[in-house]
Tab-separated table of C-alpha atoms in Angstrom:
chain	number	residue	atom	x	y	z
A	20	ASN	CA	-0.680	-104.781	-23.978
A	21	SER	CA	0.950	-101.598	-24.129
A	22	TYR	CA	2.771	-103.954	-26.747
A	23	PHE	CA	-0.383	-103.481	-29.394
A	24	GLU	CA	-0.942	-100.237	-29.158
A	25	ASP	CA	0.227	-98.775	-32.504
A	26	PHE	CA	-0.223	-102.468	-33.888
A	27	PRO	CA	-3.109	-102.174	-36.429
A	28	GLU	CA	-6.790	-103.275	-35.502
A	29	THR	CA	-7.690	-104.895	-38.857
A	30	SER	CA	-9.295	-107.725	-40.318
A	31	GLU	CA	-6.812	-107.967	-42.844
A	32	PRO	CA	-4.383	-111.406	-42.321
A	33	VAL	CA	-0.648	-110.774	-40.247
A	34	TRP	CA	1.672	-113.210	-41.888
A	35	ILE	CA	4.811	-114.211	-40.193
A	36	LEU	CA	7.100	-116.704	-41.814
A	37	GLY	CA	4.634	-118.584	-43.497
A	38	LYS	CA	2.459	-118.474	-40.627
A	39	GLN	CA	-1.230	-116.459	-40.603
A	40	PHE	CA	-2.569	-114.701	-37.950
A	41	ASN	CA	-5.740	-113.026	-37.466
A	42	ALA	CA	-4.682	-109.412	-35.465
A	43	LEU	CA	-8.450	-109.301	-33.776
A	44	THR	CA	-8.159	-112.706	-32.195
A	45	GLU	CA	-4.487	-113.375	-31.880
A	46	LYS	CA	-2.186	-110.656	-30.637
A	47	GLU	CA	-0.939	-112.609	-27.871
A	48	ASP	CA	0.100	-115.776	-30.254
A	49	ILE	CA	1.462	-113.152	-32.742
A	50	LEU	CA	3.754	-110.968	-29.887
A	51	SER	CA	5.297	-114.497	-28.755
A	52	ASP	CA	5.600	-115.470	-32.223
A	53	ILE	CA	8.139	-112.592	-33.126
A	54	THR	CA	9.160	-112.459	-29.761
A	55	SER	CA	10.295	-116.045	-30.243
A	56	ARG	CA	12.644	-114.869	-33.179
A	57	LEU	CA	16.416	-114.498	-32.450
A	58	TRP	CA	16.991	-111.305	-32.217
A	59	PHE	CA	20.913	-109.822	-33.266
A	60	THR	CA	21.764	-106.046	-33.099
A	61	TYR	CA	25.013	-104.437	-32.294
A	62	ARG	CA	27.010	-105.157	-29.670
A	63	LYS	CA	29.666	-103.541	-27.765
A	64	ASN	CA	32.842	-104.761	-25.292
A	65	PHE	CA	33.079	-107.932	-27.289
A	66	GLN	CA	36.761	-109.532	-28.143
A	67	PRO	CA	38.881	-107.908	-30.737
A	68	ILE	CA	38.216	-108.952	-34.312
A	69	GLY	CA	40.946	-110.656	-35.186
A	70	GLY	CA	42.754	-109.722	-32.337
A	71	THR	CA	43.619	-106.159	-32.836
A	72	GLY	CA	40.352	-104.919	-34.897
A	73	PRO	CA	37.015	-103.148	-33.639
A	74	THR	CA	34.941	-104.542	-30.053
A	75	SER	CA	31.925	-103.155	-31.717
A	76	ASP	CA	30.151	-103.464	-34.532
A	77	ASN	CA	27.808	-100.177	-33.670
A	78	GLY	CA	27.202	-98.686	-37.103
A	79	TRP	CA	28.660	-100.977	-39.703
A	80	GLY	CA	27.625	-104.165	-38.696
A	81	CYS	CA	23.847	-103.873	-39.332
A	82	MET	CA	23.897	-106.491	-42.178
A	83	LEU	CA	25.718	-108.812	-40.459
A	84	ARG	CA	23.761	-109.180	-37.806
A	85	CYS	CA	20.581	-109.277	-40.019
A	86	GLY	CA	22.423	-112.141	-41.835
A	87	GLN	CA	22.372	-114.155	-38.617
A	88	MET	CA	19.096	-113.407	-37.633
A	89	ILE	CA	17.604	-115.014	-40.983
A	90	LEU	CA	20.744	-117.979	-40.396
A	91	ALA	CA	19.722	-118.242	-37.068
A	92	GLU	CA	15.458	-118.604	-38.529
A	93	ALA	CA	17.079	-121.370	-40.405
A	94	LEU	CA	18.911	-123.433	-37.179
A	95	ILE	CA	15.707	-122.741	-35.478
A	96	ARG	CA	13.527	-124.875	-38.168
A	97	ARG	CA	16.312	-127.264	-38.193
A	98	HIS	CA	16.671	-128.437	-34.639
A	99	LEU	CA	13.550	-126.779	-32.855
A	100	THR	CA	10.733	-126.799	-35.554
A	101	ARG	CA	8.790	-123.564	-36.588
A	102	ASP	CA	6.447	-124.303	-33.951
A	103	TRP	CA	8.745	-123.546	-31.172
A	104	ARG	CA	8.259	-120.704	-28.663
A	105	TRP	CA	10.711	-118.694	-26.181
A	106	LEU	CA	9.213	-117.944	-23.029
A	107	ARG	CA	11.343	-116.085	-20.715
A	108	GLY	CA	12.858	-117.312	-17.731
A	109	GLU	CA	12.184	-120.707	-19.017
A	110	ARG	CA	15.121	-123.252	-18.203
A	111	GLN	CA	16.520	-123.500	-21.428
A	112	LYS	CA	16.557	-126.713	-24.101
A	113	GLU	CA	19.886	-128.115	-25.134
A	114	GLY	CA	19.080	-127.699	-28.928
A	115	TYR	CA	18.403	-123.930	-28.307
A	116	ILE	CA	21.250	-123.093	-26.150
A	117	SER	CA	23.584	-124.494	-28.730
A	118	ILE	CA	22.006	-122.131	-31.430
A	119	LEU	CA	22.417	-119.181	-29.562
A	120	HIS	CA	26.381	-120.332	-28.870
A	121	ALA	CA	26.422	-120.784	-32.515
A	122	PHE	CA	26.227	-116.712	-32.931
A	123	ILE	CA	27.453	-115.623	-29.654
A	124	ASP	CA	29.994	-112.716	-29.972
A	125	LYS	CA	33.338	-114.857	-29.705
A	126	LYS	CA	36.149	-116.194	-32.478
A	127	ASP	CA	35.161	-119.135	-32.165
A	128	SER	CA	31.712	-119.087	-32.326
A	129	TYR	CA	30.360	-120.706	-36.043
A	130	TYR	CA	28.214	-117.488	-37.018
A	131	SER	CA	29.770	-115.021	-34.798
A	132	ILE	CA	30.315	-111.444	-36.196
A	133	HIS	CA	34.023	-112.190	-35.913
A	134	GLN	CA	33.694	-115.215	-38.336
A	135	ILE	CA	31.535	-113.160	-40.704
A	136	ALA	CA	33.688	-109.839	-40.426
A	137	GLN	CA	36.947	-112.104	-41.519
A	138	MET	CA	35.305	-114.026	-43.863
A	139	GLY	CA	34.173	-111.565	-45.627
A	140	VAL	CA	37.760	-110.289	-46.271
A	141	GLY	CA	37.743	-112.964	-48.954
A	142	GLU	CA	34.687	-111.325	-50.459
A	143	GLY	CA	36.657	-108.433	-51.293
A	144	LYS	CA	35.306	-106.168	-47.973
A	145	SER	CA	37.561	-104.880	-44.912
A	146	ILE	CA	36.929	-105.518	-41.493
A	147	GLY	CA	34.032	-102.773	-40.525
A	148	GLN	CA	32.883	-102.349	-43.943
A	149	TRP	CA	29.262	-102.208	-44.746
A	150	TYR	CA	28.043	-104.998	-46.313
A	151	GLY	CA	25.197	-105.803	-49.331
A	152	PRO	CA	22.562	-108.539	-48.620
A	153	ASN	CA	24.600	-110.500	-51.472
A	154	THR	CA	27.890	-110.659	-49.657
A	155	VAL	CA	26.578	-111.707	-46.477
A	156	ALA	CA	24.565	-114.253	-48.252
A	157	GLN	CA	27.641	-115.838	-49.817
A	158	VAL	CA	29.853	-115.252	-46.264
A	159	LEU	CA	27.311	-117.432	-44.433
A	160	LYS	CA	27.719	-119.862	-47.202
A	161	LYS	CA	30.819	-120.283	-46.575
A	162	LEU	CA	30.619	-120.332	-42.855
A	163	ALA	CA	27.887	-122.923	-43.302
A	164	VAL	CA	30.602	-125.792	-43.890
A	165	PHE	CA	32.300	-125.223	-40.945
A	166	ASP	CA	28.697	-126.377	-39.027
A	167	THR	CA	29.192	-129.826	-38.105
A	168	TRP	CA	25.804	-130.191	-35.978
A	169	SER	CA	23.373	-128.762	-38.262
A	170	ARG	CA	24.939	-130.054	-41.828
A	171	LEU	CA	23.241	-127.333	-43.521
A	172	ALA	CA	23.380	-127.155	-47.599
A	173	VAL	CA	23.474	-123.393	-48.029
A	174	HIS	CA	22.861	-122.030	-51.501
A	175	VAL	CA	22.978	-118.909	-52.766
A	176	ALA	CA	21.017	-118.612	-56.258
A	177	MET	CA	22.087	-115.853	-58.343
A	178	ASP	CA	20.529	-113.901	-61.594
A	179	ASN	CA	17.386	-114.891	-59.566
A	180	THR	CA	17.205	-118.414	-61.010
A	181	VAL	CA	17.276	-121.627	-59.281
A	182	VAL	CA	18.391	-124.676	-61.049
A	183	ILE	CA	16.701	-127.622	-59.994
A	184	GLU	CA	19.376	-130.336	-60.507
A	185	GLU	CA	22.233	-127.753	-58.745
A	186	ILE	CA	19.965	-128.154	-55.214
A	187	LYS	CA	19.884	-132.169	-55.967
A	188	ARG	CA	23.201	-132.404	-56.186
A	189	LEU	CA	24.342	-130.000	-53.113
A	190	CYS	CA	21.642	-131.838	-50.839
A	191	MET	CA	22.284	-135.367	-52.211
A	192	PRO	CA	25.889	-134.872	-52.955
A	193	TRP	CA	26.039	-138.608	-52.535
A	194	LEU	CA	24.365	-139.224	-55.612
A	195	ASP	CA	25.880	-139.364	-58.851
A	196	PHE	CA	22.794	-137.782	-61.170
A	197	GLU	CA	24.651	-139.415	-64.558
A	198	ARG	CA	25.443	-142.574	-62.867
A	199	GLY	CA	23.042	-143.160	-60.349
A	200	ALA	CA	25.645	-144.485	-58.259
A	201	CYS	CA	27.636	-142.660	-54.933
A	202	ALA	CA	30.477	-140.676	-56.576
A	203	SER	CA	32.951	-137.874	-55.210
A	204	GLN	CA	34.062	-134.700	-57.438
A	205	GLU	CA	36.668	-132.291	-56.392
A	206	VAL	CA	35.293	-128.931	-55.968
A	207	ASN	CA	37.742	-126.482	-55.547
A	208	GLY	CA	40.421	-128.614	-53.849
A	209	CYS	CA	38.115	-130.307	-51.619
A	210	LEU	CA	36.457	-133.855	-52.125
A	211	GLU	CA	32.690	-133.958	-52.154
A	212	GLY	CA	29.831	-136.610	-52.707
A	213	ALA	CA	28.993	-139.651	-51.400
A	214	CYS	CA	32.924	-141.445	-50.623
A	215	ALA	CA	33.711	-138.195	-48.380
A	216	LEU	CA	30.058	-137.992	-47.062
A	217	VAL	CA	28.268	-141.172	-46.821
A	218	GLU	CA	29.576	-142.878	-43.869
A	219	GLU	CA	29.418	-140.159	-41.773
A	220	ASP	CA	26.148	-138.922	-43.037
A	221	PRO	CA	23.367	-141.528	-43.110
A	222	VAL	CA	21.133	-138.731	-44.105
A	223	LEU	CA	19.257	-138.554	-47.623
A	224	TRP	CA	18.995	-134.940	-47.898
A	225	LYS	CA	20.602	-132.310	-46.455
A	226	PRO	CA	18.449	-129.564	-45.174
A	227	LEU	CA	18.594	-126.315	-47.601
A	228	VAL	CA	19.008	-123.100	-46.884
A	229	LEU	CA	18.518	-120.887	-49.939
A	230	LEU	CA	19.712	-117.176	-50.340
A	231	ILE	CA	18.208	-115.549	-53.268
A	232	PRO	CA	19.444	-111.737	-53.628
A	233	LEU	CA	16.952	-110.292	-55.656
A	234	ARG	CA	16.930	-106.437	-56.671
A	235	LEU	CA	13.565	-105.017	-56.843
A	236	GLY	CA	13.662	-101.660	-58.927
A	237	LEU	CA	16.788	-99.407	-59.601
A	238	SER	CA	16.256	-96.153	-56.300
A	239	ASP	CA	12.975	-97.804	-54.977
A	240	ILE	CA	10.796	-100.487	-55.236
A	241	ASN	CA	8.977	-101.106	-58.723
A	242	GLU	CA	5.324	-101.828	-57.331
A	243	ALA	CA	4.809	-104.646	-59.713
A	244	TYR	CA	6.807	-106.994	-57.135
A	245	ILE	CA	4.834	-105.979	-54.296
A	246	GLU	CA	2.567	-108.767	-54.232
A	247	THR	CA	5.290	-111.320	-55.328
A	248	LEU	CA	7.391	-109.988	-52.416
A	249	LYS	CA	4.529	-110.699	-50.117
A	250	GLN	CA	4.181	-114.451	-51.234
A	251	CYS	CA	7.862	-114.755	-49.893
A	252	PHE	CA	6.307	-114.158	-46.363
A	253	MET	CA	3.479	-116.564	-47.031
A	254	MET	CA	5.456	-119.836	-48.130
A	255	PRO	CA	5.618	-122.313	-45.456
A	256	GLN	CA	9.760	-122.114	-46.410
A	257	SER	CA	9.963	-118.228	-45.540
A	258	LEU	CA	13.085	-117.536	-43.701
A	259	GLY	CA	12.271	-114.020	-44.253
A	260	VAL	CA	13.682	-111.512	-46.428
A	261	ILE	CA	17.298	-109.591	-45.525
A	262	GLY	CA	17.915	-105.762	-47.106
A	263	GLY	CA	18.108	-102.612	-46.952
A	264	LYS	CA	20.552	-99.630	-47.496
A	265	PRO	CA	24.132	-98.465	-45.392
A	266	ASN	CA	23.178	-97.543	-41.757
A	267	SER	CA	19.395	-99.416	-42.279
A	268	ALA	CA	19.817	-102.803	-43.551
A	269	HIS	CA	16.766	-104.603	-40.903
A	270	TYR	CA	15.176	-108.521	-41.295
A	271	PHE	CA	12.022	-108.244	-42.411
A	272	ILE	CA	9.696	-111.471	-41.309
A	273	GLY	CA	5.968	-110.627	-42.179
A	274	PHE	CA	3.262	-108.225	-43.488
A	275	VAL	CA	0.359	-106.871	-42.463
A	276	GLY	CA	-1.834	-104.900	-45.190
A	277	GLN	CA	0.912	-102.895	-46.817
A	278	GLU	CA	3.225	-102.788	-44.031
A	279	LEU	CA	6.424	-104.879	-43.784
A	280	ILE	CA	6.912	-106.344	-40.184
A	281	TYR	CA	10.444	-106.691	-39.347
A	282	LEU	CA	13.632	-106.737	-36.614
A	283	ASP	CA	15.933	-104.042	-36.153
A	284	PRO	CA	19.263	-104.581	-35.447
A	285	HIS	CA	20.053	-100.971	-34.502
A	286	THR	CA	19.970	-100.962	-31.038
A	287	THR	CA	23.631	-101.231	-29.235
A	288	GLN	CA	23.682	-103.792	-26.405
A	289	SER	CA	26.646	-104.913	-24.507
A	290	ALA	CA	28.373	-108.344	-25.676
A	291	VAL	CA	27.153	-111.487	-23.598
A	292	GLU	CA	29.273	-113.918	-21.566
A	293	PRO	CA	27.629	-117.814	-21.435
A	294	CYS	CA	27.487	-119.081	-17.752
A	295	GLU	CA	29.705	-121.714	-16.815
A	296	ASN	CA	26.739	-124.232	-17.273
A	297	GLY	CA	26.627	-122.818	-20.498
A	298	GLN	CA	23.302	-121.781	-20.504
A	299	VAL	CA	22.824	-117.974	-21.835
A	300	GLN	CA	21.220	-114.867	-20.607
A	301	ASP	CA	19.178	-114.851	-23.155
A	302	ASP	CA	16.458	-111.611	-22.736
A	303	SER	CA	18.357	-109.556	-24.930
A	304	TYR	CA	18.673	-111.956	-27.721
A	305	HIS	CA	14.394	-111.391	-28.011
A	306	CYS	CA	12.919	-108.325	-29.638
A	307	GLN	CA	10.180	-107.387	-26.513
A	308	HIS	CA	8.997	-104.220	-27.765
A	309	PRO	CA	6.246	-103.676	-30.204
A	310	PRO	CA	6.944	-104.956	-33.903
A	311	CYS	CA	8.583	-102.227	-36.198
A	312	ARG	CA	6.836	-101.539	-39.399
A	313	MET	CA	7.560	-99.769	-42.455
A	314	HIS	CA	5.519	-98.730	-45.840
A	315	ILE	CA	6.367	-101.685	-48.302
A	316	CYS	CA	7.390	-98.904	-50.643
A	317	GLU	CA	9.845	-97.517	-48.571
A	318	LEU	CA	12.078	-100.973	-48.707
A	319	ASP	CA	15.101	-100.647	-50.448
A	320	PRO	CA	15.257	-102.927	-53.882
A	321	SER	CA	18.000	-104.552	-53.180
A	322	ILE	CA	17.712	-107.768	-51.123
A	323	ALA	CA	18.089	-111.028	-50.506
A	324	ALA	CA	15.040	-113.632	-49.722
A	325	GLY	CA	15.378	-116.880	-47.637
A	326	PHE	CA	13.744	-119.755	-47.604
A	327	PHE	CA	14.293	-123.552	-45.485
A	328	CYS	CA	13.531	-126.689	-46.986
A	329	LEU	CA	14.461	-129.490	-44.250
A	330	THR	CA	13.028	-132.088	-46.778
A	331	GLU	CA	12.951	-133.124	-50.621
A	332	ASP	CA	9.441	-132.541	-50.621
A	333	ASP	CA	9.969	-129.608	-49.113
A	334	PHE	CA	11.772	-128.163	-51.804
A	335	ASP	CA	9.810	-129.788	-54.526
A	336	ASP	CA	6.675	-127.879	-53.182
A	337	TRP	CA	8.475	-124.703	-52.944
A	338	CYS	CA	9.373	-124.963	-56.581
A	339	VAL	CA	5.853	-125.698	-57.105
A	340	HIS	CA	4.525	-122.531	-55.223
A	341	VAL	CA	7.375	-120.626	-57.066
A	342	ARG	CA	6.329	-121.733	-60.510
A	343	LYS	CA	2.638	-120.704	-59.721
A	344	VAL	CA	3.065	-117.294	-58.128
A	345	SER	CA	6.274	-115.958	-58.436
A	346	LEU	CA	7.857	-116.631	-62.210
A	347	HIS	CA	8.397	-113.064	-62.918
A	348	LEU	CA	10.691	-112.499	-59.868
A	349	VAL	CA	12.184	-115.943	-59.896
A	350	ALA	CA	13.322	-118.386	-62.570
A	351	VAL	CA	12.869	-121.968	-61.359
A	352	SER	CA	14.826	-124.276	-63.672
A	353	GLN	CA	15.617	-128.046	-64.245
A	354	THR	CA	18.448	-127.725	-65.325
A	355	HIS	CA	20.901	-124.674	-66.475
A	356	CYS	CA	19.647	-124.089	-69.940
A	357	VAL	CA	17.981	-121.399	-69.041
A	358	ASP	CA	18.676	-119.024	-72.178
A	359	TYR	CA	15.202	-120.679	-73.732
A	360	PHE	CA	13.258	-119.109	-70.567
A	361	ARG	CA	14.658	-116.149	-70.440
A	362	GLU	CA	14.492	-115.028	-74.133
A	363	HIS	CA	11.153	-116.401	-74.057
A	364	THR	CA	9.929	-114.438	-71.307
A	365	PRO	CA	8.714	-110.626	-71.536
A	366	TYR	CA	11.670	-108.352	-71.127
A	367	ARG	CA	10.023	-106.627	-67.683
A	368	HIS	CA	9.809	-109.367	-66.210
A	369	PHE	CA	13.744	-109.942	-65.558
A	370	SER	CA	15.112	-105.646	-66.422
A	371	LEU	CA	14.614	-104.005	-62.877
A	372	ALA	CA	15.448	-108.364	-60.959
A	373	ALA	CA	18.358	-108.368	-62.836
A	374	VAL	CA	20.153	-105.286	-62.923
A	375	LYS	CA	23.344	-104.889	-61.240
A	376	LEU	CA	24.529	-101.927	-59.703
């Protein structure tokens, strides 16, 4: 299979988004898994953004496309499961079509390039300006509120700190943690909580997309973080990592040995118009050539790691795992009182991850 001509013949495990493969015996499975991920690239000839803006994101939209890819992976987990596979030419499932429609390059799609670019204005980014991983994470958090189909809770954990109580309030807003009862609170002028949600949404846990912006070094990745970064791809909750510098953002989905495996948005394709029956010509939304790889030391140190927790048990399991393996990269705290934790953690553990340039 020419797809794997340059894929290493190695006994080392291949990890893709929380799943382990053997490169010697499972090449077809690896191919199928990578090809099944939604691949978003530069597009041209779409409706002008904002009515009079650009009709292509060539040269500036790569991090926006990476943001789309990491969120699309969350939607696949939410609606189709991790084991779902894309088969070329197969009749498309309704859930899959709905996911694709959420990203089509039109102004009214939930997570279109139009929506991301325009929502970014509120984050201080003009349309056509390059985004970093943190900006795209903040924008996806805002856009997810309008996706009433997926009902995701998107949380961006700042300062490398995940506060358990904060997550549980977000994913179970109908619980009042102080009084153990239904409560509503006003946040930024919007009513949140049980009285706003409980009638129409009987689920006990809103599926969580956890995005963690991290800095793994100053100008290059600090080798102390390499094993921890690998752990991000080994957890079953893994949504991968978005990262890169201007004009070279990538969506990293796994690793083999010391090489990261990634999807590259730097290909310009024509915008796709859905058919009248809602079906989408989707070949161009799946990467069908050899997977891109780069040495882990070439990674730009500014990244955002993503995780998906469909249930509260998934989140509890994630917390246990992070406390075991990645304490020096992400702090997991029960409440906001993390000052003690930080003061009693060796400085080197936070010095690079916490740098804001």
